[in-house]
mmCIF file of C-alpha atoms in Angstrom:
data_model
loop_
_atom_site.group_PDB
_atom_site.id
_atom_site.type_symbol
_atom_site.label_atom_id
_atom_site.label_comp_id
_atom_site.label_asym_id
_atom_site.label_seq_id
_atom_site.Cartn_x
_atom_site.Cartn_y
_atom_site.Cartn_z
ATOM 1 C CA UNK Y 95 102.204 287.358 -118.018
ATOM 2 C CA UNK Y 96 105.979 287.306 -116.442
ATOM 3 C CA UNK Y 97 104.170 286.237 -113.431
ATOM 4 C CA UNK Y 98 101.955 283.457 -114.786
ATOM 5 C CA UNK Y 99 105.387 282.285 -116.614
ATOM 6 C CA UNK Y 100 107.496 282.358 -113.738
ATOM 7 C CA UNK Y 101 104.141 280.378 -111.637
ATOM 8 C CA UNK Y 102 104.283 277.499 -114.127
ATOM 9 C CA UNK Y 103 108.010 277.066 -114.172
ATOM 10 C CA UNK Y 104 107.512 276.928 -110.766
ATOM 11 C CA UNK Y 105 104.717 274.087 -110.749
ATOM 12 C CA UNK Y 106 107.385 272.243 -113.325
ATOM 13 C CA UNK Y 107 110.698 272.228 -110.933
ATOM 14 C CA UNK Y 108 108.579 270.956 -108.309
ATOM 15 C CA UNK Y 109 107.280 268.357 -110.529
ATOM 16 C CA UNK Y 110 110.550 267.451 -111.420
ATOM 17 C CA UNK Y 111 111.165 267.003 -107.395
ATOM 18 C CA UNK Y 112 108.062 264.649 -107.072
ATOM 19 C CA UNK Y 113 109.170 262.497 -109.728
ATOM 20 C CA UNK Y 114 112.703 262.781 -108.209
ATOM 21 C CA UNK Y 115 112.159 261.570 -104.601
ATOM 22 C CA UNK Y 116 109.157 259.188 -106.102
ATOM 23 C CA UNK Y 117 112.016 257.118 -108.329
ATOM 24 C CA UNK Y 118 114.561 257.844 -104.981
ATOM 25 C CA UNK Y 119 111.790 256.212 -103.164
ATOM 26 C CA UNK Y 120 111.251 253.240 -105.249
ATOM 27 C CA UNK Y 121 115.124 252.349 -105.661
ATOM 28 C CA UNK Y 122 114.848 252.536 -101.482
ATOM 29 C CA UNK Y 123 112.560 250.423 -101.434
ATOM 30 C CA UNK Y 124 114.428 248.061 -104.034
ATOM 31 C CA UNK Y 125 117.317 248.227 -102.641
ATOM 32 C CA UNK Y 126 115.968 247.229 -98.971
ATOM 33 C CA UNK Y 127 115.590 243.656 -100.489
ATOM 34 C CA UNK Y 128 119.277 242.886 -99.795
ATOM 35 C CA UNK Y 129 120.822 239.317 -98.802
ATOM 36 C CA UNK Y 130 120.065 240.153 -94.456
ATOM 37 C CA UNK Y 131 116.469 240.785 -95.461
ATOM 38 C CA UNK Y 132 116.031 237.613 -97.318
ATOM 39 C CA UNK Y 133 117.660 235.868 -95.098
ATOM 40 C CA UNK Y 134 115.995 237.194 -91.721
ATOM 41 C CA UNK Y 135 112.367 236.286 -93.822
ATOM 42 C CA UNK Y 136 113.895 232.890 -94.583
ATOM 43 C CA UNK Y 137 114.968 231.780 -91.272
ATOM 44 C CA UNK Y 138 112.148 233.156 -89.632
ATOM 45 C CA UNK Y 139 109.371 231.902 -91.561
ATOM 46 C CA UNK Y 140 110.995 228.932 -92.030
ATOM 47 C CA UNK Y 141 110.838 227.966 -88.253
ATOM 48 C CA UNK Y 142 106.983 229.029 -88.227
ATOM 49 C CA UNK Y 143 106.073 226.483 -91.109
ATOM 50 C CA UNK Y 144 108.680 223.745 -89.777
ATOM 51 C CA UNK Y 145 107.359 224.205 -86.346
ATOM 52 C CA UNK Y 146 104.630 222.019 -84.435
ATOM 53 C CA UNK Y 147 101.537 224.146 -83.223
ATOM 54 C CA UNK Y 148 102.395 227.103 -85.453
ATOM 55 C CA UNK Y 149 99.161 226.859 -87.194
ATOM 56 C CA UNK Y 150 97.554 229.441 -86.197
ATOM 57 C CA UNK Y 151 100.800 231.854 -87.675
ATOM 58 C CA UNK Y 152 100.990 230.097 -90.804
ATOM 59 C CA UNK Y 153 98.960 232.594 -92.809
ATOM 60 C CA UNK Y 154 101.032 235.441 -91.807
ATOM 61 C CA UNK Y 155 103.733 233.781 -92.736
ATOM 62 C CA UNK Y 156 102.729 232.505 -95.935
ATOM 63 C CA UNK Y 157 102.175 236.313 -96.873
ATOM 64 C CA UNK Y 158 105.560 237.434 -95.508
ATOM 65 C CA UNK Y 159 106.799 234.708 -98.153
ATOM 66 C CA UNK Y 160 104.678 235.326 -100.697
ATOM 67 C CA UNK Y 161 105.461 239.596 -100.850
ATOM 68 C CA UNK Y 162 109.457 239.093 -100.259
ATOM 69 C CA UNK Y 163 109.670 236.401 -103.388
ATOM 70 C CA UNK Y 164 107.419 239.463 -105.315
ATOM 71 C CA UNK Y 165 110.601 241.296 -105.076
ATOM 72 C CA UNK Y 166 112.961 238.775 -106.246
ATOM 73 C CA UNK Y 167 114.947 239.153 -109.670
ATOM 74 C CA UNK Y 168 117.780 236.553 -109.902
ATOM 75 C CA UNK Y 169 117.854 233.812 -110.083
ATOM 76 C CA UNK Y 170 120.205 232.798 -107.531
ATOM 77 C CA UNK Y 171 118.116 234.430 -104.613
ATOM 78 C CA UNK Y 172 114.935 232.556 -106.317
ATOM 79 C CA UNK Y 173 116.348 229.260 -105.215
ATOM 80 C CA UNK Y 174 117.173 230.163 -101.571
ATOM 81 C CA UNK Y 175 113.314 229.955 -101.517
ATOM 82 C CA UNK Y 176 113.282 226.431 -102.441
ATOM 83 C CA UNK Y 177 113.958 224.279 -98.968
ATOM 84 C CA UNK Y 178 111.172 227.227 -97.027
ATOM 85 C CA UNK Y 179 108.266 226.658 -99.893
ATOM 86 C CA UNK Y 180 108.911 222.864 -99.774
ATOM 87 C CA UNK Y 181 108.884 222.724 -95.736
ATOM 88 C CA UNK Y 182 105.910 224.679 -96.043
ATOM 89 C CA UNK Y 183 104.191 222.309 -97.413
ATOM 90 C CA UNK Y 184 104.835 219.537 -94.636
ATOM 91 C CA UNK Y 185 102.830 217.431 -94.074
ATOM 92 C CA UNK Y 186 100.968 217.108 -97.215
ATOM 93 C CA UNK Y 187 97.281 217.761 -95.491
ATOM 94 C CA UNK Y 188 97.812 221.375 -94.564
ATOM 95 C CA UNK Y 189 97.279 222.543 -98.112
ATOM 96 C CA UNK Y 190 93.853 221.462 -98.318
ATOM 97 C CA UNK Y 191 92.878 222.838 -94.516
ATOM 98 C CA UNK Y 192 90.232 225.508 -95.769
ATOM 99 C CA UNK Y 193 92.014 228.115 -93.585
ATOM 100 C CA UNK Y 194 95.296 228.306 -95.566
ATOM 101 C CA UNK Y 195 93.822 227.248 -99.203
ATOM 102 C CA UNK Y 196 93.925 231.212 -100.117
ATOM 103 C CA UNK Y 197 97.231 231.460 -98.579
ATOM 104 C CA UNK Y 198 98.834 228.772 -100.570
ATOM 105 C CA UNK Y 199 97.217 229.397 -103.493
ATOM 106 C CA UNK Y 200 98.263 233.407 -103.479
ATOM 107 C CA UNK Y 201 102.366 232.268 -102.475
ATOM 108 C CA UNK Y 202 102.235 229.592 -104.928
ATOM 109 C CA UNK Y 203 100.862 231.725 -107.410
ATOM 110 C CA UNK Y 204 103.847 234.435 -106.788
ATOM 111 C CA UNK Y 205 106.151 230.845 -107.591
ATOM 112 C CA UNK Y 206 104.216 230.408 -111.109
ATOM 113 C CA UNK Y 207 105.186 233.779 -111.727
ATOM 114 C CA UNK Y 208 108.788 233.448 -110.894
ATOM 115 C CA UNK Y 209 109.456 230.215 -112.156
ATOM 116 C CA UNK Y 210 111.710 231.496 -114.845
ATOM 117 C CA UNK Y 211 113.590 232.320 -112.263
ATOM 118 C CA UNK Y 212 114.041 228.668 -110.746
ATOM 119 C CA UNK Y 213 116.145 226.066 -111.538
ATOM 120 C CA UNK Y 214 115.611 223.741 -114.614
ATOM 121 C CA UNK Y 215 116.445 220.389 -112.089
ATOM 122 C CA UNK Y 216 113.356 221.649 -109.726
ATOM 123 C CA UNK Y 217 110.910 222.517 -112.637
ATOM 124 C CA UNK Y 218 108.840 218.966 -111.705
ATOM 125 C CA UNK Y 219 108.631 219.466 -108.058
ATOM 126 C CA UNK Y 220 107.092 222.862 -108.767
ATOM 127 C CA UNK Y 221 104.789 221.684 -111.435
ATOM 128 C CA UNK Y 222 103.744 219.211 -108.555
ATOM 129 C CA UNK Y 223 103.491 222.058 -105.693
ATOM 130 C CA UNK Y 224 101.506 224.584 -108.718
ATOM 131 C CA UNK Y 225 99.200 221.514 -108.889
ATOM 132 C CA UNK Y 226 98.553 221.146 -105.272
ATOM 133 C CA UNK Y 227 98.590 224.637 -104.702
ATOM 134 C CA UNK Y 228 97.109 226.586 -107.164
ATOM 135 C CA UNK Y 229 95.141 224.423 -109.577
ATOM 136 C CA UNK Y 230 93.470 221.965 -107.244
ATOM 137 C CA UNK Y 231 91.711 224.403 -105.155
ATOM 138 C CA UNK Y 232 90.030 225.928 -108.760
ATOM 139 C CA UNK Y 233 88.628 222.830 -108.489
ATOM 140 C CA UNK Y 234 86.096 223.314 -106.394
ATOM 141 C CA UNK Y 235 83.614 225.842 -108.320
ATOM 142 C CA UNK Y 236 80.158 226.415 -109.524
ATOM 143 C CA UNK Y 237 82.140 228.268 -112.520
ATOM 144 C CA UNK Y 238 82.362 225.537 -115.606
ATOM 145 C CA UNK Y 239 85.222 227.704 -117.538
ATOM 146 C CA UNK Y 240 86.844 227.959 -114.550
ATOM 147 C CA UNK Y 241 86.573 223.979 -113.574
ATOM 148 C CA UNK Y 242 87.487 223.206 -117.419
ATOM 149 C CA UNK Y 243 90.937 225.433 -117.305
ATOM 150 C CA UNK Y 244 91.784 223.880 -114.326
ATOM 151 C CA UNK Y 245 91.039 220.143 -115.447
ATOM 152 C CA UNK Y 246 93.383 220.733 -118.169
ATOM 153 C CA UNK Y 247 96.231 221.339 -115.418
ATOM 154 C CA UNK Y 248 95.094 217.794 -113.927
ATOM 155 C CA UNK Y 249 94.809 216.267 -117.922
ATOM 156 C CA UNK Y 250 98.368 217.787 -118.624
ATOM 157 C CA UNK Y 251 100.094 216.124 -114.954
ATOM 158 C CA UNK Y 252 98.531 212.502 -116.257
ATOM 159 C CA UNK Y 253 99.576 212.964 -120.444
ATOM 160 C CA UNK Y 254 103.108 214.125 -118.593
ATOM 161 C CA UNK Y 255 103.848 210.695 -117.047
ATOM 162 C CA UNK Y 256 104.155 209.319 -120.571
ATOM 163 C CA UNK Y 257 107.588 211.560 -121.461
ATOM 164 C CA UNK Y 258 108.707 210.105 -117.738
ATOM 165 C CA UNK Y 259 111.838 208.247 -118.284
ATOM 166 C CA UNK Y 260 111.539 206.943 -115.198
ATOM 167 C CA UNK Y 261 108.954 204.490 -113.018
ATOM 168 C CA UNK Y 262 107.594 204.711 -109.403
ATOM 169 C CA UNK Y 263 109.916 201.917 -108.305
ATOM 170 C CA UNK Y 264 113.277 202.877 -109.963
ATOM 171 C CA UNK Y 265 115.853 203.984 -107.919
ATOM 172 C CA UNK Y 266 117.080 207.282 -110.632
ATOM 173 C CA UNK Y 267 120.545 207.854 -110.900
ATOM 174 C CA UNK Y 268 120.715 211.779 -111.418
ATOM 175 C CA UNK Y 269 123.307 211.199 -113.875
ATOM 176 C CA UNK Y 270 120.786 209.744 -116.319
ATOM 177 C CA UNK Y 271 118.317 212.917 -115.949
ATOM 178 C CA UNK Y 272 119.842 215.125 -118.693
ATOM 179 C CA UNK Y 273 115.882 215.661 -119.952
ATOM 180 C CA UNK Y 274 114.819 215.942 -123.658
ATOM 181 C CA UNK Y 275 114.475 219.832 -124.539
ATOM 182 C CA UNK Y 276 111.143 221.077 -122.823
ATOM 183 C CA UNK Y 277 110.387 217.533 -120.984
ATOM 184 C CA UNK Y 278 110.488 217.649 -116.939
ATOM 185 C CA UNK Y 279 112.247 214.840 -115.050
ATOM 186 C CA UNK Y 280 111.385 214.183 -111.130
ATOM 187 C CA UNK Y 281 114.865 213.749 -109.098
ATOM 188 C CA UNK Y 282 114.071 211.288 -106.884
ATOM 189 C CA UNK Y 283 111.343 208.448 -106.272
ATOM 190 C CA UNK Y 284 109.825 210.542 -103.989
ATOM 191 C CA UNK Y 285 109.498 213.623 -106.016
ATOM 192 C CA UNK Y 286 107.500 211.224 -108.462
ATOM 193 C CA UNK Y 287 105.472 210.205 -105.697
ATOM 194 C CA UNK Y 288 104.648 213.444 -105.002
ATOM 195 C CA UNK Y 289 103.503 214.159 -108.486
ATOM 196 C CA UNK Y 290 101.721 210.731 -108.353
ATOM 197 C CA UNK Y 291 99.416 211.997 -104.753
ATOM 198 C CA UNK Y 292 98.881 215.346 -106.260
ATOM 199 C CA UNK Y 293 97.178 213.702 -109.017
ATOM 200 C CA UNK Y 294 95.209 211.366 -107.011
ATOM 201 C CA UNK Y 295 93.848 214.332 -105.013
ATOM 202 C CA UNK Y 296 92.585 216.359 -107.975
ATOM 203 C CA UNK Y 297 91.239 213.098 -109.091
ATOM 204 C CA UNK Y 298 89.399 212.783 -105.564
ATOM 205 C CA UNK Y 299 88.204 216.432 -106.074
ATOM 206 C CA UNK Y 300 86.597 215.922 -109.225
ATOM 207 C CA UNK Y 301 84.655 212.833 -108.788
ATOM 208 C CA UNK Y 302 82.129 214.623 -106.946
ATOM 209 C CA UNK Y 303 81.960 216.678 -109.592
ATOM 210 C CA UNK Y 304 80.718 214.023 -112.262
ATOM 211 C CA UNK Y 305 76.465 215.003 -110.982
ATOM 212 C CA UNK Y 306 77.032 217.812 -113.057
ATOM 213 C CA UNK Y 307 76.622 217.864 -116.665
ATOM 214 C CA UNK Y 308 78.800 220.655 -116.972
ATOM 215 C CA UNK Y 309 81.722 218.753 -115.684
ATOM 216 C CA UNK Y 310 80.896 215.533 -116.371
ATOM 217 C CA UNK Y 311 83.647 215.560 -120.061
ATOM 218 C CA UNK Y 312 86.428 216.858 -118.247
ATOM 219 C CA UNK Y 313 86.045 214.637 -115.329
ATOM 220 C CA UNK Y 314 84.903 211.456 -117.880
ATOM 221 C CA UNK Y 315 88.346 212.497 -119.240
ATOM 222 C CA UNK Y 316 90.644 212.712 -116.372
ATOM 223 C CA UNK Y 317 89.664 209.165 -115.187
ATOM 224 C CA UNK Y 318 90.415 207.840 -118.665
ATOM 225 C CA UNK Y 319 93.664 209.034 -118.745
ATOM 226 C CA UNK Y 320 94.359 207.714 -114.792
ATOM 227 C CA UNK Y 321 93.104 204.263 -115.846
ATOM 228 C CA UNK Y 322 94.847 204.133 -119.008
ATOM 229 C CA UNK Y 323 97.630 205.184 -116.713
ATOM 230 C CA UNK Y 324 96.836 202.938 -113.660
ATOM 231 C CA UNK Y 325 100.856 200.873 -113.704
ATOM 232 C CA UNK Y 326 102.313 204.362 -112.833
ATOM 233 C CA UNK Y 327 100.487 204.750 -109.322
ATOM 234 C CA UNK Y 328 102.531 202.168 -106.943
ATOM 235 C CA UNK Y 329 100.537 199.597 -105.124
ATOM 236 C CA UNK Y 330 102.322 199.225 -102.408
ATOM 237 C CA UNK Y 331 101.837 202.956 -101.319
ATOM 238 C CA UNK Y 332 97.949 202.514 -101.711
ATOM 239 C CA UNK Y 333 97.951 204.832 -104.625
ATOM 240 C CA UNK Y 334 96.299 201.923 -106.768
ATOM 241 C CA UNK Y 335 94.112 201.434 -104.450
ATOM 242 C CA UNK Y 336 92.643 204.936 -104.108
ATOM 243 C CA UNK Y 337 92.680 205.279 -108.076
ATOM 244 C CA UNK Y 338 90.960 202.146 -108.235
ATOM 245 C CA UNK Y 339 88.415 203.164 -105.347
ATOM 246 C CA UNK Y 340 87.559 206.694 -106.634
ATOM 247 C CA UNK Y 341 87.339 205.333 -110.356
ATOM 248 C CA UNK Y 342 84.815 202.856 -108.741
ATOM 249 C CA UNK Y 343 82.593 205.480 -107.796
ATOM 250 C CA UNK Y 344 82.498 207.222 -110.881
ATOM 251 C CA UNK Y 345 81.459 203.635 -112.389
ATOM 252 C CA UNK Y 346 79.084 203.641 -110.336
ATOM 253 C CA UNK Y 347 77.427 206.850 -110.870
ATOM 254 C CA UNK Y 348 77.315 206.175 -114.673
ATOM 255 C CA UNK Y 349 75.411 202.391 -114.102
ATOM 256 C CA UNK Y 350 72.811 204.581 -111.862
ATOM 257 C CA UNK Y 351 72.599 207.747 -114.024
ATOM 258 C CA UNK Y 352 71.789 204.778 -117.032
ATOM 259 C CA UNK Y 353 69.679 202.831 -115.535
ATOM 260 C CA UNK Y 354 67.868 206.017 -114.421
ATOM 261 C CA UNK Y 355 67.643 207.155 -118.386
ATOM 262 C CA UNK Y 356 66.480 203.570 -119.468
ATOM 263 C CA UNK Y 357 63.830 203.747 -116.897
ATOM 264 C CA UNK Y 358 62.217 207.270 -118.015
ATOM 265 C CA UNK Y 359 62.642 206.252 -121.658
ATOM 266 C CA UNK Y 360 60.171 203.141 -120.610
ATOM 267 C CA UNK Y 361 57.761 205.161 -119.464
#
């Protein structure tokens, strides 16, 4: 019996250890996320993703990003990842390359968790980037719930221009951006303009969309609110125009889709 005590005691001082060099091992590994290493991943992912002809290393680096902002905590390191996440989006057409759609959309789902972290002044331009990022690509799915949840992102960005205080072709004088409590001002023109193409391309990702019944309310609903919104996308840019051009296709599948129903009810 002295034996069998002095056996377990045993087995418990060398659980003790485990748990010891376990927790020793984690606060390593914490503490390895200093100012150099966030600052080596910064500069050298941002000259892959600023770089010409660094496609092909884009994904790695994405992933690098993506696992060093997992271990961020203040807020203060949070932002040095701002200038890096906004070159890598530059220019605006990578995103939606079908090579780096997972990539994007795993980094800039690591941002939607750490956007308490972020700045108040740069909540917009992430909204925009979460849009682009993460909630566009759920677009494209055979899954109704999933399309639904993800319309509601692109019904949200369009109900959002209303608490704007701003239009496409004011110049904004930061000084006046002191937002309402829980309301999202852009910074600049172009950070509206941003917003403004991010729409457009969820809007050109649903349309196709419309064949399906399934679909067919949320994106009936999205082009409502774009038309009903239509003054906020600047002509000169050809944002009208591609509203106005996608909407026209919708139209058009509703005059064939009823004329197709008045043709079988004849019958």
């Amino acid at each position: 019996q002295q034996e069998e005590q002095q056996q377990q005691e045993g087995k418990a001082r060398r659980g003790v250890r485990f748990v010891d060099q376990g927790a020793a091992a984690a606060a390593a590994q914490a503490e390895q996320l200093d100012e150099d290493t966030v600052a080596l991943v910064l500069t050298r992912v941002g000259k892959v993703v600023r770089a010409s002809g660094q496609e092909g290393k884009l994904n790695k680096a994405l992933e690098v990003l993506s696992k060093t902002l997992q271990g961020v905590n203040d807020a203060a390191t949070a932002e040095r990842f701002l200038p890096t996440l906004e070159a890598a989006l530059q220019p605006p057409e990578r995103v939606l390359k079908k090579e780096h759609t997972a990539a994007f959309a795993a980094l800039f789902g690591v941002v939607q968790d750490k956007q308490a972290l972020l700045p108040p002044a740069a909540a917009f331009q992430v909204d925009t980037w979460l849009l682009r990022c993460v909630h566009q690509p759920q677009l494209f799915t055979d899954d109704s719930f999933r399309f639904a949840r993800a319309s509601k992102h692109v019904h949200a960005a369009l109900v959002g221009l209303d608490t704007l205080q701003v239009s496409s072709v004011d110049v904004i004088d930061k000084a006046q951006l002191a937002p309402a409590e829980g309301v999202r001002q852009p910074r600049s023109p172009a950070e509206l303009t941003e917003r403004l193409d991010a729409i457009l391309q969820c809007l050109e990702s649903m349309a196709p969309f419309w064949q399906h019944t399934w679909a067919r309310p949320a994106v009936d609903l999205a082009f409502k609110l774009a038309v009903d919104r239509r003054h906020w996308f600047a002509e000169d840019t050809g944002q009208r125009a591609r509203l106005d051009a996608v909407n026209d296709k919708i139209l058009a599948r509703r005059h064939q889709t009823a004329k197709k129903n008045r043709l079988l009810a004849s019958m």
